[in-house]
Coordinates of C-alpha atoms in Angstrom, one line a residue:
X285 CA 9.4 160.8 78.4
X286 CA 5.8 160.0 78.4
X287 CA 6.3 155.6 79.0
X288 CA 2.6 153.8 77.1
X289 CA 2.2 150.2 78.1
X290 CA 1.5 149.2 74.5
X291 CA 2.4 150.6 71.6
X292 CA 4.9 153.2 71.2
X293 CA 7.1 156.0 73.7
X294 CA 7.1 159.5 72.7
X295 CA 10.0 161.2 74.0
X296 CA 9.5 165.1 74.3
X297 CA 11.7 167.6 75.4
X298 CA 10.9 170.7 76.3
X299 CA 12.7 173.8 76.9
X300 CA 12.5 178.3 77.6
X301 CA 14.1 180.1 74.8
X302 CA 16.6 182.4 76.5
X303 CA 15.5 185.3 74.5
X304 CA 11.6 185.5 75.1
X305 CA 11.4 183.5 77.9
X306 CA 8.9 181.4 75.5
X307 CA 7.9 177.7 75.7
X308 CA 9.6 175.0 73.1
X309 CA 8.4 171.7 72.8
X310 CA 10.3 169.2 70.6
X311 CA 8.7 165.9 70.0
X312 CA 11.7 163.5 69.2
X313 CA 11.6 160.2 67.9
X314 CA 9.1 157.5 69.1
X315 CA 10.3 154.1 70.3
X316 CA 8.6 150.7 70.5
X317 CA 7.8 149.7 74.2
X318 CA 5.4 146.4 74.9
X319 CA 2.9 145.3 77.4
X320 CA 4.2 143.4 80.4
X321 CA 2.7 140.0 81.3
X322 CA 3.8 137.3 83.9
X323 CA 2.8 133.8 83.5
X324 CA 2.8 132.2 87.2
X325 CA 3.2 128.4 86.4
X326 CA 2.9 125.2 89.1
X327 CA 6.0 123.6 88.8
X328 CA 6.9 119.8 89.5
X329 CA 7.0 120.6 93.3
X330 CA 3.3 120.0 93.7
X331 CA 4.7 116.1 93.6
X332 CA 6.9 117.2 96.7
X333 CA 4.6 119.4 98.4
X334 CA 2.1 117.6 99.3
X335 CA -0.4 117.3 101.1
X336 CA -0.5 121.4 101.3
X337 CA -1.0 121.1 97.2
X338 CA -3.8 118.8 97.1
X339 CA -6.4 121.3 96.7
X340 CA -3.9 124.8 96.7
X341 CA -1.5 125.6 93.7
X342 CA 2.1 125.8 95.1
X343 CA 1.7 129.4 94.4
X344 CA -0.6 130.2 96.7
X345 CA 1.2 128.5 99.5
X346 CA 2.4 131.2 102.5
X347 CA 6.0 131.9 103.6
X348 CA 6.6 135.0 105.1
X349 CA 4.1 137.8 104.6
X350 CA 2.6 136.8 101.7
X351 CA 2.3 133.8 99.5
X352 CA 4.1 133.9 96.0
X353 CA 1.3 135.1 94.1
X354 CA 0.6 137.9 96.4
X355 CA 4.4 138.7 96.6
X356 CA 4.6 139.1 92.8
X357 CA 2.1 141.9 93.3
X358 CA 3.4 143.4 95.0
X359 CA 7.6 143.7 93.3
X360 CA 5.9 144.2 90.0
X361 CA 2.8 146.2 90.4
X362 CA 2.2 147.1 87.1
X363 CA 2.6 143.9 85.1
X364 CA -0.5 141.9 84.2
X365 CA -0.7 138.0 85.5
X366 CA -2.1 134.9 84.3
X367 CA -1.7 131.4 85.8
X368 CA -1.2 128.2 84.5
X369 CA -2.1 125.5 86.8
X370 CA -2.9 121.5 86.7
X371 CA -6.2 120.8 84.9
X372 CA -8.0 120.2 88.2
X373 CA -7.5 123.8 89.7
X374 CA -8.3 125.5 86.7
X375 CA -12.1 126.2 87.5
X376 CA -11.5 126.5 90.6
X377 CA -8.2 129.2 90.2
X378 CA -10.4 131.2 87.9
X379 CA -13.1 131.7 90.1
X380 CA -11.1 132.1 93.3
X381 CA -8.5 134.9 91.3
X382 CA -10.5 136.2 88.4
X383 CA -7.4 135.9 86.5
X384 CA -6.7 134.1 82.8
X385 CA -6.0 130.4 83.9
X386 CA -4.0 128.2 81.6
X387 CA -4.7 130.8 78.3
X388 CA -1.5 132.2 76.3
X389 CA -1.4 135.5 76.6
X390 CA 1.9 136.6 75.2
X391 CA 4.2 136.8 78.4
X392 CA 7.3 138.4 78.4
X393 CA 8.5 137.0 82.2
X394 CA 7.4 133.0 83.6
X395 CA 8.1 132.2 87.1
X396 CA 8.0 128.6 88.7
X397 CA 5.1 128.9 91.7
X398 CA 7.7 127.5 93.6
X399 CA 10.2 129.9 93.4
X400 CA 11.3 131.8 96.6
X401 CA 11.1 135.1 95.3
X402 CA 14.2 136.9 97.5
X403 CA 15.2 140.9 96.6
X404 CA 18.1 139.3 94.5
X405 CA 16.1 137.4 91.8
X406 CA 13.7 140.3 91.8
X407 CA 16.5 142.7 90.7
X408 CA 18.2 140.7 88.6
X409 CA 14.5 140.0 86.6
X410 CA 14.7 143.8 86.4
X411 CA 17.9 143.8 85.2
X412 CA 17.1 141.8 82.3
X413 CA 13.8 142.5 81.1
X414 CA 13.2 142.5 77.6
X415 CA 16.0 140.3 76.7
X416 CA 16.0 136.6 76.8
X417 CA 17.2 134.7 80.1
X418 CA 16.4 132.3 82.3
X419 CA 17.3 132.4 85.9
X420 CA 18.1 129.1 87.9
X421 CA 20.0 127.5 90.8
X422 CA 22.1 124.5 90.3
X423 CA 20.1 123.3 87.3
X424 CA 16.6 124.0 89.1
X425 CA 14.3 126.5 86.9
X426 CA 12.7 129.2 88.6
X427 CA 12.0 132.5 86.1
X428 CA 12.8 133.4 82.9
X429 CA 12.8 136.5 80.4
X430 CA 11.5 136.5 77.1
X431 CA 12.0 138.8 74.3
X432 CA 11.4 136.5 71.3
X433 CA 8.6 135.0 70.3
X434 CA 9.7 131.4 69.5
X435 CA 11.6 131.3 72.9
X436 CA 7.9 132.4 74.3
X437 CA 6.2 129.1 72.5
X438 CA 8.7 127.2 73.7
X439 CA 8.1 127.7 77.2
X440 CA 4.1 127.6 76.7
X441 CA 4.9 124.1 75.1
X442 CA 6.3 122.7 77.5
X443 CA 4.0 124.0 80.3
X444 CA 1.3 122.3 78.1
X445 CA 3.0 119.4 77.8
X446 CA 5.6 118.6 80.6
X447 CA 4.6 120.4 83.6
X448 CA 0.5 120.0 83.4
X449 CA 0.2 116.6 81.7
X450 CA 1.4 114.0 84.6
X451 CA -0.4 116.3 87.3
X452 CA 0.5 115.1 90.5
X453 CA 3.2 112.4 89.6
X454 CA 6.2 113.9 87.8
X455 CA 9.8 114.4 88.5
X456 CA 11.7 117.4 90.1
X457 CA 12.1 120.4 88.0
X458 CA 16.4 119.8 87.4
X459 CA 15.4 117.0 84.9
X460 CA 14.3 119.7 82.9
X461 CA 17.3 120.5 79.9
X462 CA 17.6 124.0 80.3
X463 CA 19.9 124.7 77.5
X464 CA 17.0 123.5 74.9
X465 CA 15.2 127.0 75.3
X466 CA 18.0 128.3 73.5
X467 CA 18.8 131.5 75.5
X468 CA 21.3 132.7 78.6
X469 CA 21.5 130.6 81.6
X470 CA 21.8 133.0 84.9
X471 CA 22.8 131.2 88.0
X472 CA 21.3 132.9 91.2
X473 CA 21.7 132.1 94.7
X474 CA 17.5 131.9 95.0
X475 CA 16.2 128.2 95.7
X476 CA 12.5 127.0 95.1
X477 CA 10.7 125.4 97.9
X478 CA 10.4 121.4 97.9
X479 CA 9.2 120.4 100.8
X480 CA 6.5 121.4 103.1
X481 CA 9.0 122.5 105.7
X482 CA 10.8 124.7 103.6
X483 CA 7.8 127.0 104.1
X484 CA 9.0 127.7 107.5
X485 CA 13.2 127.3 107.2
X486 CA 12.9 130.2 104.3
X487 CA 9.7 131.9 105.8
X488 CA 12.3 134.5 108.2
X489 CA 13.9 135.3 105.5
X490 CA 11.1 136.0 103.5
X491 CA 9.7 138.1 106.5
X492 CA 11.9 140.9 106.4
X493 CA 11.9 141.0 102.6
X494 CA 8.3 141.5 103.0
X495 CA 8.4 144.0 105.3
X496 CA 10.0 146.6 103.0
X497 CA 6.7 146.8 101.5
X498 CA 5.0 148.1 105.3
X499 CA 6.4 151.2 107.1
X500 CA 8.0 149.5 109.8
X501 CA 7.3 151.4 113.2
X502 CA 3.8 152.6 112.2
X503 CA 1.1 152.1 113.9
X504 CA -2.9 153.2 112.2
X505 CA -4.8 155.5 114.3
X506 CA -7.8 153.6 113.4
X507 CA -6.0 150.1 115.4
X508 CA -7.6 149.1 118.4
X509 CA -5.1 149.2 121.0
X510 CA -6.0 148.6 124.9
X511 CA -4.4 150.5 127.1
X512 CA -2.8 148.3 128.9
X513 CA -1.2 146.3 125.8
X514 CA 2.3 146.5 125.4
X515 CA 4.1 146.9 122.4
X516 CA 7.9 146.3 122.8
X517 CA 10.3 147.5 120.1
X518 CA 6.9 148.9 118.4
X519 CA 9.6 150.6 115.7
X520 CA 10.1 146.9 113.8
X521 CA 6.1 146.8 113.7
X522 CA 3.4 147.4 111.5
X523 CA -0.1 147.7 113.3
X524 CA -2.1 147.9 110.7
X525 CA -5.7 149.9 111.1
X526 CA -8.3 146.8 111.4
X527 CA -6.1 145.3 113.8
X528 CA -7.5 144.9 117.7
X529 CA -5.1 144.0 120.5
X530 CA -6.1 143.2 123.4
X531 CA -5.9 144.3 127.4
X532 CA -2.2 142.8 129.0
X533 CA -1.7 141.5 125.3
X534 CA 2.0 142.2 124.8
X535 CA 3.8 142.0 121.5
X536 CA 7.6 141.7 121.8
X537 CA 9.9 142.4 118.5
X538 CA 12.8 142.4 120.3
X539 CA 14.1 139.4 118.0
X540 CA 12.5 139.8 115.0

């Protein structure tokens, strides 16, 4: 099946005739498939997170390996991403991502920039994209699905509206009605961060989802190792190639 990120999918079969030995191509019927788009969204936990979101979208915030932005990235590779963000970082979000700041762009997935984006949520976004869902935990949004488009203007209405409008002084995100966008509720175990020090009580977890994307155990022949570092356990590690350790540096992964 050749797979078009706009437009249509052509699916072709192709075959040997048993007789000649000759080539057969049949070119079967041709099936809508859409462009993917995630819209990355502050949520109300800028309130909460402060002072760390003063100046930083809670998106951009690290926990684990990488901060949410950088994690979406990396589980969906393929989609394109725009950001909504308070009116004061937009300039500055544009500039410092070169992405489509607070513009509707016709998203078909919206994730909360606080969400804490574990393996779980990540498969069951897989599992349901292209239909209509929102994902949440105990009444707290954090991603949702959208196939239709009125369901799509409702959420870009009330990013416009809700989320960005109060800036820095609104309420926590389970005041939000979830049943008015009109589509499946899916409870997941995944939380969203609300405080600054859930940045480091979720960030071991978030470590060794990470580190699925790094082949564990490698280390880059270009590294800079000293001979008398030690690496202990070096199989749980990732030395990348610009990395320089040191003489009687020693890095232990006995525990982690």
């Amino acid at each position: 099946m050749a797979y078009l990120r706009t437009g249509y999918a052509i699916v072709i079969y192709s075959g040997v005739c048993c007789h000649c030995r000759a080539r057969i191509v049949h070119f079967c019927n041709t099936y809508p498939c859409y462009a993917m788009s995630i819209c990355l969204f502050e949520d109300f936990s800028i309130s909460t997170l402060l002072p760390l979101t003063h100046v930083n979208p809670d998106f951009d915030l690290r926990s684990g390996i990488f901060t949410l932005r950088e994690r979406i990235g990396r589980c969906f590779p393929d989609d394109a991403l725009q950001l909504y963000t308070r009116l004061g970082l937009v300039e500055v979000m544009r500039e410092r991502s070169g992405l489509p700041v607070n513009e509707e762009l016709d998203a078909d997935l919206f994730i909360s920039g606080s969400t804490i984006l574990l393996p779980e949520l990540v498969e069951a976004i897989r599992d349901n994209r292209g239909e209509n869902a929102v994902f949440a935990h105990e009444g707290v949004f954090l991603a949702a699905c959208v196939r239709d488009t009125a369901v799509r203007e409702k959420l870009y209405h009330w990013l416009k509206t809700s989320l960005l409008r109060e800036e820095l002084v609104h309420g926590p995100n389970h005041d939000i009605d979830l049943m008015s966008f009109g589509v499946p509720i899916v409870e997941v175990e995944t939380r969203a961060f609300r405080f600054p020090w859930d940045l480091l009580s979720n960030n071991t977890a978030l470590l060794e989802a990470d580190a699925a994307f790094y082949r564990l155990g490698t280390v880059e022949s270009e590294a800079s190792i000293a001979s008398s570092a030690e690496l202990v356990h070096s199989e749980r590690m990732y030395v990348a190639a610009e990395v320089c350790i040191g003489a009687g540096a020693i890095l232990d992964a006995t525990d982690g």
